[in-house]
mmCIF file of C-alpha atoms and ligand atoms in Angstrom:
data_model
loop_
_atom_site.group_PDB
_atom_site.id
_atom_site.type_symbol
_atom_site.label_atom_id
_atom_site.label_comp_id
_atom_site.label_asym_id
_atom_site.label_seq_id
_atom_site.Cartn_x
_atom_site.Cartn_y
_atom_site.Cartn_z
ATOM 1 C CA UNK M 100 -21.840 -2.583 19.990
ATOM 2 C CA UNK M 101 -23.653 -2.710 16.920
ATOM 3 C CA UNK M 102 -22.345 -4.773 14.003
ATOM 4 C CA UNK M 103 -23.431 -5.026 10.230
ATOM 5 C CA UNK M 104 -21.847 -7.435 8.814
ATOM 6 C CA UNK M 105 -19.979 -9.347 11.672
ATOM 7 C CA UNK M 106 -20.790 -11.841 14.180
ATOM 8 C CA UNK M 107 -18.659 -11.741 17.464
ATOM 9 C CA UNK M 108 -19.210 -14.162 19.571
ATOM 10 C CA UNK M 109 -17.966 -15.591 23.028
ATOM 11 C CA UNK M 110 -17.300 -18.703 24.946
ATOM 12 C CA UNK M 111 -15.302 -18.507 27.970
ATOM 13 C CA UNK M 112 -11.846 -17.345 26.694
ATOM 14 C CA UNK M 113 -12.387 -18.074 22.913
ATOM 15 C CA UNK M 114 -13.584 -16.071 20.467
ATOM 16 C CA UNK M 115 -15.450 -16.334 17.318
ATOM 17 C CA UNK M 116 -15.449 -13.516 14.914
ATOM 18 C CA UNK M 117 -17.592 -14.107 11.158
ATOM 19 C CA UNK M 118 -17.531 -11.792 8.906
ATOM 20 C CA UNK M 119 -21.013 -12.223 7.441
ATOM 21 C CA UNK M 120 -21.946 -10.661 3.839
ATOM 22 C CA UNK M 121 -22.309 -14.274 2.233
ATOM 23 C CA UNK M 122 -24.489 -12.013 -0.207
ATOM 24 C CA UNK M 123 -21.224 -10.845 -1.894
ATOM 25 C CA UNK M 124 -18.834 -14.034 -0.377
ATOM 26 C CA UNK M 125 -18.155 -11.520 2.306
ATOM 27 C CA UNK M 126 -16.246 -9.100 0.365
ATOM 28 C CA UNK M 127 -14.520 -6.078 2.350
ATOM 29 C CA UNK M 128 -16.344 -2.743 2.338
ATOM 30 C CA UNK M 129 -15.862 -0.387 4.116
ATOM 31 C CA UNK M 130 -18.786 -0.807 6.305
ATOM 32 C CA UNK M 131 -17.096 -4.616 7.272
ATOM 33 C CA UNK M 132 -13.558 -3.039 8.179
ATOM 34 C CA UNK M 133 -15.294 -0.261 10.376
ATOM 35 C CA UNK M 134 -16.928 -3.404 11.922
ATOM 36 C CA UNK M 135 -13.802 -5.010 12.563
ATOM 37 C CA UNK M 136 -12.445 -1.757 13.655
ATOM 38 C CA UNK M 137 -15.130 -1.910 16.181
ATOM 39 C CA UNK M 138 -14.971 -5.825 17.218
ATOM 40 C CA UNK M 139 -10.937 -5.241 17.565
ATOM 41 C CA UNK M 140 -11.817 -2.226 20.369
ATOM 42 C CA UNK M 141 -13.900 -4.922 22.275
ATOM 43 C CA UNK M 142 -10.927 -7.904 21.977
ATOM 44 C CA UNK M 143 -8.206 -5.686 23.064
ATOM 45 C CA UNK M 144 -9.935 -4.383 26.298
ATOM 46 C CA UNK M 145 -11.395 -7.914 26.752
ATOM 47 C CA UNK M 146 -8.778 -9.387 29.723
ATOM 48 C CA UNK M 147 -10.827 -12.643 29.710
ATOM 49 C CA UNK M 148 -10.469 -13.425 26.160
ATOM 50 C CA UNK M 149 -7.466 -15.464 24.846
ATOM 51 C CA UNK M 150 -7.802 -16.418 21.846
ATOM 52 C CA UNK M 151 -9.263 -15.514 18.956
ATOM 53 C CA UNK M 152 -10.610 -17.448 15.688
ATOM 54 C CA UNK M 153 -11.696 -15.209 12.250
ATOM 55 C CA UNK M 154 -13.335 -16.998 9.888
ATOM 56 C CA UNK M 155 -16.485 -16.178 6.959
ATOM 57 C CA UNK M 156 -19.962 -17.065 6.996
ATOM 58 C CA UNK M 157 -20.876 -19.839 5.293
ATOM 59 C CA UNK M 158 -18.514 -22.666 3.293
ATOM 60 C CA UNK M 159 -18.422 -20.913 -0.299
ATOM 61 C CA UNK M 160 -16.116 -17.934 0.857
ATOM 62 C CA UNK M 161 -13.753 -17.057 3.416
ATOM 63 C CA UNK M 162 -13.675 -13.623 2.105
ATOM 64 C CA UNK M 163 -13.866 -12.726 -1.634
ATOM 65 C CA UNK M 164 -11.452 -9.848 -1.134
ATOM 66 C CA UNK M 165 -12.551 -6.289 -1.125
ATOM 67 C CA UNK M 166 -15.572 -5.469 -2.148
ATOM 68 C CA UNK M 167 -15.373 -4.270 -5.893
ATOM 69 C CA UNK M 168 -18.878 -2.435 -6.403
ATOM 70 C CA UNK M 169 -17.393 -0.193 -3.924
ATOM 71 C CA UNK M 170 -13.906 -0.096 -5.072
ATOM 72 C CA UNK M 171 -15.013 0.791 -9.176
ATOM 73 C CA UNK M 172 -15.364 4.347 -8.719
ATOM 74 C CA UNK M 173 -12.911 5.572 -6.967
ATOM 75 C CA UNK M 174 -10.262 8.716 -7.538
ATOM 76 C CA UNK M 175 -6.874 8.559 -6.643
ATOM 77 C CA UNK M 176 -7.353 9.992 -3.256
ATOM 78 C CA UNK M 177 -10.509 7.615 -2.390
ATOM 79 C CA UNK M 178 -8.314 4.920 -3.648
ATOM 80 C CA UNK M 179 -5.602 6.210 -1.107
ATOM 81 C CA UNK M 180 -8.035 5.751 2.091
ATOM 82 C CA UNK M 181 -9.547 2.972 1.295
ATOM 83 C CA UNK M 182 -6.784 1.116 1.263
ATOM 84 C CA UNK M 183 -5.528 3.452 4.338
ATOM 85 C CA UNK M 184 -8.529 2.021 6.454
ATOM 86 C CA UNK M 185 -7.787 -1.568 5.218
ATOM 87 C CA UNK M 186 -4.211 -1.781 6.151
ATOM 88 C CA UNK M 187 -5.081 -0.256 9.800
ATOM 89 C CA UNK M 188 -7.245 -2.271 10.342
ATOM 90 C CA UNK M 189 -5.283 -5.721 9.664
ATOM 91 C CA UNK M 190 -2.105 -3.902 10.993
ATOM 92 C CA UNK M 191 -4.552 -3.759 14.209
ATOM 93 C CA UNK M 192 -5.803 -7.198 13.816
ATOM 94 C CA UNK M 193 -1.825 -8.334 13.038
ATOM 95 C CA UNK M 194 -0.653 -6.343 16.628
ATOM 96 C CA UNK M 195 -3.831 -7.300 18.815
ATOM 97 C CA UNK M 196 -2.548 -8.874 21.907
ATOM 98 C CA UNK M 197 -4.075 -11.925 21.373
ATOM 99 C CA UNK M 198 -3.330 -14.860 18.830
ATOM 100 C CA UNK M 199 -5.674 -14.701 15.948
ATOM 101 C CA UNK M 200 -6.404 -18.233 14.046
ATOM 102 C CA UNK M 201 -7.912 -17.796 10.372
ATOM 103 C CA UNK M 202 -10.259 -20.873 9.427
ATOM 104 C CA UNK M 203 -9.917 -20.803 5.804
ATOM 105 C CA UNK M 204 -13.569 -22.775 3.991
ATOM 106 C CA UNK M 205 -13.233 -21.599 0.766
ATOM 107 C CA UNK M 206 -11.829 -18.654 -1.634
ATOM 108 C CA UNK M 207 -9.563 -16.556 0.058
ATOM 109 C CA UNK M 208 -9.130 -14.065 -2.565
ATOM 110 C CA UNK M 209 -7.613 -10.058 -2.773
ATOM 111 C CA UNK M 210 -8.282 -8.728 0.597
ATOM 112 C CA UNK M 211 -9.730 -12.276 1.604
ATOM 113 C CA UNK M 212 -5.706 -13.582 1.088
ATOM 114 C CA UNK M 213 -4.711 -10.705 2.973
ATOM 115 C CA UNK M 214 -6.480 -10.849 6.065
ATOM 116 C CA UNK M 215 -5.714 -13.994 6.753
ATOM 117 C CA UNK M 216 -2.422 -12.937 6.135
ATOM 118 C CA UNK M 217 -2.903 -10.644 8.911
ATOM 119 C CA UNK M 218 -3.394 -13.731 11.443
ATOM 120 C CA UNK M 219 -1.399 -15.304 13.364
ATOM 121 C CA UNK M 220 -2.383 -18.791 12.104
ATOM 122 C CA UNK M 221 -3.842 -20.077 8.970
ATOM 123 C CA UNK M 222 -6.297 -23.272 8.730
ATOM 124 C CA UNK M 223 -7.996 -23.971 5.292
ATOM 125 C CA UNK M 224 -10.415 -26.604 4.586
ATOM 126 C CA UNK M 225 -9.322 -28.640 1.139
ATOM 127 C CA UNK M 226 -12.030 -26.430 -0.670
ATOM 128 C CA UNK M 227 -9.834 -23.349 0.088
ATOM 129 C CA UNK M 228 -8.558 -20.785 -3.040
ATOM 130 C CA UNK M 229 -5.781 -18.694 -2.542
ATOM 131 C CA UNK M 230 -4.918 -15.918 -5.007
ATOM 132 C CA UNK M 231 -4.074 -12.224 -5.289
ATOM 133 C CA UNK M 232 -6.078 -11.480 -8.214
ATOM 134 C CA UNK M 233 -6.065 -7.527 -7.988
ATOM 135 C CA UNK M 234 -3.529 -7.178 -11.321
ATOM 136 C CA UNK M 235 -6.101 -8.683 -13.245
ATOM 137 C CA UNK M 236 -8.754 -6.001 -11.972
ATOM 138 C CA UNK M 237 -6.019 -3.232 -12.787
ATOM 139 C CA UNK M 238 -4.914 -2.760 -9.070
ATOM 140 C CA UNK M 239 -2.440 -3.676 -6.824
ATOM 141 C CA UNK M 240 -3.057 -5.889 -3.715
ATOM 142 C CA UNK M 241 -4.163 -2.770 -1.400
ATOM 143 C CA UNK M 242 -4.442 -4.467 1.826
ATOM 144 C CA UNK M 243 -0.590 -5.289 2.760
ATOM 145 C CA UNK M 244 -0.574 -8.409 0.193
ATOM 146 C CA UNK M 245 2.636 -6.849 -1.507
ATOM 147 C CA UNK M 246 4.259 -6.668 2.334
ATOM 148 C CA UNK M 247 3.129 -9.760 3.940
ATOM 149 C CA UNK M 248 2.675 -12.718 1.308
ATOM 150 C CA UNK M 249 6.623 -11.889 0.456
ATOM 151 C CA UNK M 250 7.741 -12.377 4.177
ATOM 152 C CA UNK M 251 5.503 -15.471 4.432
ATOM 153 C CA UNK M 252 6.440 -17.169 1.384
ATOM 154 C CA UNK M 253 9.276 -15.604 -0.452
ATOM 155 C CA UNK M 254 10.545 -13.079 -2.461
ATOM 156 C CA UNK M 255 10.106 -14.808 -5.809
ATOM 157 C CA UNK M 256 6.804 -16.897 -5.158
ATOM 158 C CA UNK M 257 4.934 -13.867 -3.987
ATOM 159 C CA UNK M 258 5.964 -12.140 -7.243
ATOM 160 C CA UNK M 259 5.130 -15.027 -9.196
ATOM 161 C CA UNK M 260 1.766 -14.796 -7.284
ATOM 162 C CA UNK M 261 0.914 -11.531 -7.761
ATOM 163 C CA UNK M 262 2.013 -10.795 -11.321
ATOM 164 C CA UNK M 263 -0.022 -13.767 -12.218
ATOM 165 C CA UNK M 264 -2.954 -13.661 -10.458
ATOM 166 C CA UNK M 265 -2.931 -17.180 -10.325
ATOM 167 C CA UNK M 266 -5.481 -19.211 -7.848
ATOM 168 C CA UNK M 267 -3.750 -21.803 -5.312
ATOM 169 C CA UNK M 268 -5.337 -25.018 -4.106
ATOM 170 C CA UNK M 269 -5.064 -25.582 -0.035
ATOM 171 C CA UNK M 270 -2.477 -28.171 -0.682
ATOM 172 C CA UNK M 271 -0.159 -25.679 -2.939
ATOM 173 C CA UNK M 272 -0.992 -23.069 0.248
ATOM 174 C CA UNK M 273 0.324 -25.714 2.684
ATOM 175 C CA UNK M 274 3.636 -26.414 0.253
ATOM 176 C CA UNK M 275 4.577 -22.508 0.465
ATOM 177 C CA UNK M 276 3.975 -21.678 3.939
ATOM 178 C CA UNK M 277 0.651 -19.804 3.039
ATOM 179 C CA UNK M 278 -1.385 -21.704 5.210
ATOM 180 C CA UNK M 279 -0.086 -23.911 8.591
ATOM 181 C CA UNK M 280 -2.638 -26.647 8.495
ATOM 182 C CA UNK M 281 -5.261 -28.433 5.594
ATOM 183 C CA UNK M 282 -8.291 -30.221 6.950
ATOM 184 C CA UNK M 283 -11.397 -31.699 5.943
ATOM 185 C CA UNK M 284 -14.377 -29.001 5.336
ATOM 186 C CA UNK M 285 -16.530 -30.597 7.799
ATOM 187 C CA UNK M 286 -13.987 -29.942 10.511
ATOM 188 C CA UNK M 287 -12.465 -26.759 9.856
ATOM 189 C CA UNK M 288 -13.960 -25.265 12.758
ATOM 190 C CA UNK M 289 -13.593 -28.064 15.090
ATOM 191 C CA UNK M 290 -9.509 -27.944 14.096
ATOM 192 C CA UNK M 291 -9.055 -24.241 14.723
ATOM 193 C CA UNK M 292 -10.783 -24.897 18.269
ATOM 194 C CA UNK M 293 -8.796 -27.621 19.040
ATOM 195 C CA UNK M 294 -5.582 -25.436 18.422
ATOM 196 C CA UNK M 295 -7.296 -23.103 20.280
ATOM 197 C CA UNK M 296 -7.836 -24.986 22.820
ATOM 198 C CA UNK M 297 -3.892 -25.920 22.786
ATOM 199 C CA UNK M 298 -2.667 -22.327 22.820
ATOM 200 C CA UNK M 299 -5.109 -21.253 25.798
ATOM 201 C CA UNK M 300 -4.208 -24.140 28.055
ATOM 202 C CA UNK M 301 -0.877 -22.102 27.943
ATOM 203 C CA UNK M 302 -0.142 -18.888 30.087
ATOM 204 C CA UNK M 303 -1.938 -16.031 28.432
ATOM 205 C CA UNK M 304 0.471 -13.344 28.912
ATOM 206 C CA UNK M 305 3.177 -15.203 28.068
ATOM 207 C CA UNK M 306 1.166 -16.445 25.020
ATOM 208 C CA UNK M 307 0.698 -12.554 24.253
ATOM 209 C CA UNK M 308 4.316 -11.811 24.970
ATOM 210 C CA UNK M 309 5.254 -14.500 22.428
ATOM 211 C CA UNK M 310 3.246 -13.049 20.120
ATOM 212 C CA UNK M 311 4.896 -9.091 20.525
ATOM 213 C CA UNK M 312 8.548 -10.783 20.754
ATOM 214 C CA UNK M 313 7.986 -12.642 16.925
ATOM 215 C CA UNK M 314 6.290 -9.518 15.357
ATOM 216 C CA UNK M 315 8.422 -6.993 16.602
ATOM 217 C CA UNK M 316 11.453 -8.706 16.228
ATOM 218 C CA UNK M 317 10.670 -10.006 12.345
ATOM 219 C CA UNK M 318 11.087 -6.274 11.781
ATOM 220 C CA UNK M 319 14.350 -5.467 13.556
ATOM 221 C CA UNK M 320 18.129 -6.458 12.785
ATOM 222 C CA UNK M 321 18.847 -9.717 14.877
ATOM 223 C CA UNK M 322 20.788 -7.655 17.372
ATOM 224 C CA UNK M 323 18.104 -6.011 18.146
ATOM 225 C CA UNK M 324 15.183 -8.842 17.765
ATOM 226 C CA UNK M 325 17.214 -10.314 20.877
ATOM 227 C CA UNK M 326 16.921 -7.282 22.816
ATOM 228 C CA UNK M 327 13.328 -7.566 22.569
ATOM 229 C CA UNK M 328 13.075 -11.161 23.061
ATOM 230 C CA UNK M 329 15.122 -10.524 26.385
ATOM 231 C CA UNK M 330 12.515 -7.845 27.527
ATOM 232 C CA UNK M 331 9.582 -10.001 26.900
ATOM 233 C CA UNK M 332 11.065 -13.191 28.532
ATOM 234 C CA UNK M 333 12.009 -10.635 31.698
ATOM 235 C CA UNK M 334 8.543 -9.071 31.743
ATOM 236 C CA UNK M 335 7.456 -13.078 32.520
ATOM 237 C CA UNK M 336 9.089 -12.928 35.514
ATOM 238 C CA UNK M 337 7.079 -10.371 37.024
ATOM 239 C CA UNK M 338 3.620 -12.366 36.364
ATOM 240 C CA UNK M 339 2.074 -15.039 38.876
ATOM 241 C CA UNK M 340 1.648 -17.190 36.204
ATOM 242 C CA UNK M 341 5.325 -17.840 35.864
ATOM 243 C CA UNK M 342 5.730 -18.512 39.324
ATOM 244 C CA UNK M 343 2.627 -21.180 39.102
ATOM 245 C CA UNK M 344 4.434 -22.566 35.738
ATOM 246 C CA UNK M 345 7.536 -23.673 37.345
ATOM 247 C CA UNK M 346 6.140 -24.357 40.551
ATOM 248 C CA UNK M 347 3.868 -26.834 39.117
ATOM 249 C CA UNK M 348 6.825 -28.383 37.024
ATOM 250 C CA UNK M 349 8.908 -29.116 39.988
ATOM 251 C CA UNK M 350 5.807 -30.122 42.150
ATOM 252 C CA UNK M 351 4.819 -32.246 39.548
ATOM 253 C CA UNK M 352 1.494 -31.374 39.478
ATOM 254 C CA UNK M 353 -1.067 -29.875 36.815
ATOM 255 C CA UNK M 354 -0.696 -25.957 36.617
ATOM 256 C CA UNK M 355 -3.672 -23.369 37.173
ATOM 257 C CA UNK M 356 -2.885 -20.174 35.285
ATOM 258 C CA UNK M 357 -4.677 -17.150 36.186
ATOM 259 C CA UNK M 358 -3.493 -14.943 33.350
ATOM 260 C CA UNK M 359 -2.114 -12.659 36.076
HETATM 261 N N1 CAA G 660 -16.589 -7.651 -4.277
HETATM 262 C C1 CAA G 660 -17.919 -7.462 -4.417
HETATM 263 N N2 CAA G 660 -18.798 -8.449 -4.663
HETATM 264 C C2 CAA G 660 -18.311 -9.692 -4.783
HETATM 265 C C3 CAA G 660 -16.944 -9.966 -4.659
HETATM 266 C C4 CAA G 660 -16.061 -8.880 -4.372
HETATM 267 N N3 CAA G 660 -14.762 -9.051 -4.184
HETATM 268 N N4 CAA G 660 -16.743 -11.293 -4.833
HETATM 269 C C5 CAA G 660 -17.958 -11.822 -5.065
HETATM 270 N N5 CAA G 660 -18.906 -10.869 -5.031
HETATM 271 C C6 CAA G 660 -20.342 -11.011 -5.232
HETATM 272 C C7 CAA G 660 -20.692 -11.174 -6.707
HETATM 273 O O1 CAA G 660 -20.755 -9.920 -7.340
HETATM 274 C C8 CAA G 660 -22.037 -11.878 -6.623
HETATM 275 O O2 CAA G 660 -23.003 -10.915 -6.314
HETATM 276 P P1 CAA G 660 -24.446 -10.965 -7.050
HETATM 277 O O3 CAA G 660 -25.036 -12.286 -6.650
HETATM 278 O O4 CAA G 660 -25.175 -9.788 -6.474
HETATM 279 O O5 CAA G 660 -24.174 -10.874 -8.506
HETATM 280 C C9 CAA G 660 -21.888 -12.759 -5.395
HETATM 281 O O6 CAA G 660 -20.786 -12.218 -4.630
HETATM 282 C C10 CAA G 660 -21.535 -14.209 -5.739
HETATM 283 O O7 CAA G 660 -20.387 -14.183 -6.576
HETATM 284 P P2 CAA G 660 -20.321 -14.887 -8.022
HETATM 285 O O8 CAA G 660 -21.682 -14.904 -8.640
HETATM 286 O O9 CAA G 660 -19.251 -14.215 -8.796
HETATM 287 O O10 CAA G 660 -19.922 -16.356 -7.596
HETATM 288 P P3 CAA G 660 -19.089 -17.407 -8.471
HETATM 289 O O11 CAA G 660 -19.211 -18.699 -7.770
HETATM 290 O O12 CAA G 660 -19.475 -17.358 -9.910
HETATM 291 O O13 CAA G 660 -17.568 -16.891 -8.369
HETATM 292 C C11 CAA G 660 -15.628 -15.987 -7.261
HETATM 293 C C12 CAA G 660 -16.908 -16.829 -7.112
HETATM 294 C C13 CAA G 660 -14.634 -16.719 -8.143
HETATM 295 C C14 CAA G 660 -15.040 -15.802 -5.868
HETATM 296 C C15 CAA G 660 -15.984 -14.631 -7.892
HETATM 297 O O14 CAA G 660 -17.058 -14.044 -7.161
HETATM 298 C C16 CAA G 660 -14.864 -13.646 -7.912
HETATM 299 O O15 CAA G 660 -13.964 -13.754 -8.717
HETATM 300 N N6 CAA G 660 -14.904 -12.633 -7.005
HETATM 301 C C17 CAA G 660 -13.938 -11.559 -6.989
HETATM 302 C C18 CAA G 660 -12.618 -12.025 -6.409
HETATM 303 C C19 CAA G 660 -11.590 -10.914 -6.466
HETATM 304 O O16 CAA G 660 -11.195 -10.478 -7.530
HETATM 305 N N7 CAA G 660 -11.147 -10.451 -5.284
HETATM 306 C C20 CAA G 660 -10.175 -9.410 -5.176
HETATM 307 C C21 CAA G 660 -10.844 -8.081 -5.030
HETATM 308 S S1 CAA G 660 -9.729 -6.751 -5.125
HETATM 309 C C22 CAA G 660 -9.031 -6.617 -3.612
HETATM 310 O O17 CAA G 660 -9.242 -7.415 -2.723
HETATM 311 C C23 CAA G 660 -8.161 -5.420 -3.433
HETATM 312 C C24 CAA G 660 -7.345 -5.384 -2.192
HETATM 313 O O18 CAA G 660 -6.311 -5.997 -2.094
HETATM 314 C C25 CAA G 660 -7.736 -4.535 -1.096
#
């Protein structure tokens, strides 16, 4: 696997994944989401990982949002598939059958905003900037910011957001339900592995089956959410690790999950 301008990295069931351009703040080209494209083929067929974190090289920048040199040029069409390639690859990042945990340093801006949107989990540091500033470059958010910063904040603040282009502090993120967590810099990473480290002491496919039950059913009617939620929890009760769950419980004793 060869990667540009991303760092995946591994340590027993965690992993790491940078994206590294602190050049431009890590801005999105197209190069970086073919990267991720890549890194996302290696989570999903990786059995032994169970969680992930995403996060951006150094403290400045999360991700500066899409990369704009590249972006200038473009016709209608390129427009089109660029952001095409962007919103499959979140949408992949969004579905992967893991949780994903965005740690947040600095400006999360444009596509920046976006694919953390695209996580499961948000952690930003205090120095973290929020904003959907693509109005103000004469575009609209192209990477699913009109779709998901609505369903995570509101109708009305995600408007007010977007129309204005205006640049959140963490602690206006926290207020709004942008972000789930605001730490010190200095222990931004050490936070999103000890949440980590929280979810994977859990049973991994019913971690995973969590995870399909909340985004399939936030699309659906409630009749039908439940239907789905009913077909995870039974799918549970074919896996070993459901049998060593409530064994444990009523032996009282620590439980050993084998992700099986
Ligand atoms: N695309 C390409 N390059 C970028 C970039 C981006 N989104 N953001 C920053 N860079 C580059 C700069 O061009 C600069 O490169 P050079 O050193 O070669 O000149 C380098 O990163 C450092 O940036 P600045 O010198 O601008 O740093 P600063 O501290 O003065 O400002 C900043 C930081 C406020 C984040 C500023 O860089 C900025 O406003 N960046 C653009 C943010 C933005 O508008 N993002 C949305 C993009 S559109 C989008 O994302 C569309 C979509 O939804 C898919």
């Amino acid at each position: 696997m060869e990667l540009k301008n991303i760092i995946l990295e591994k340590s027993e069931h965690l992993a790491i994944v940078t994206i590294n351009r602190p050049k431009a703040l890590n801005a999105l080209n197209s190069e970086t989401l073919k990267d991720l494209d890549v890194v996302l083929d290696d989570l999903e067929k990786d059995n032994n990982i169970y969680c992930v974190i995403l996060t951006g090289s150094g403290e400045k920048a999360f991700v500066a949002g899409a990369d704009i040199s590249e972006m200038k040029d473009l016709s209608e069409e390129e427009g089109r598939n660029f952001g095409l390639l962007g919103n499959k690859v979140f949408r992949r990042l969004e579905k992967l059958d893991k949780p994903v945990i965005a740690a947040i340093s600095g400006f999360a801006l444009g596509g920046g905003c976006e694919l953390a949107m695209a996580c499961d989990i948000r952690i930003a540091s205090e120095k973290a900037k929020f904003a959907q500033p693509e109005a103000g470059l004469g575009i609209t958010p192209g990477f699913g910011g009109t779709q998901r910063l609505p369903r995570l904040v509101g109708e009305g603040k995600a408007k007010e957001l977007i129309y204005t282009c205006a640049t959140i502090k963490a602690d206006e993120a926290l207020s709004i339900g942008l972000v789930n967590k605001v730490v010190p810099l200095e222990s931004l990473m050490d936070e999103a592995k000890a949440m980590a480290s929280l979810i994977m002491a859990n049973a991994p496919i019913a971690v995973k089956l969590c995870k399909d039950a909340i985004n399939r059913g936030m699309q659906v009617d409630i009749d039908k959410a439940v239907e789905i939620e009913a077909g995870d929890f039974g799918k549970c009760f074919a896996t070993e690790d459901q049998k060593e769950g409530m064994t444990a419980f009523m032996e009282r004793r620590a439980k050993n999950f084998s992700n099986k």
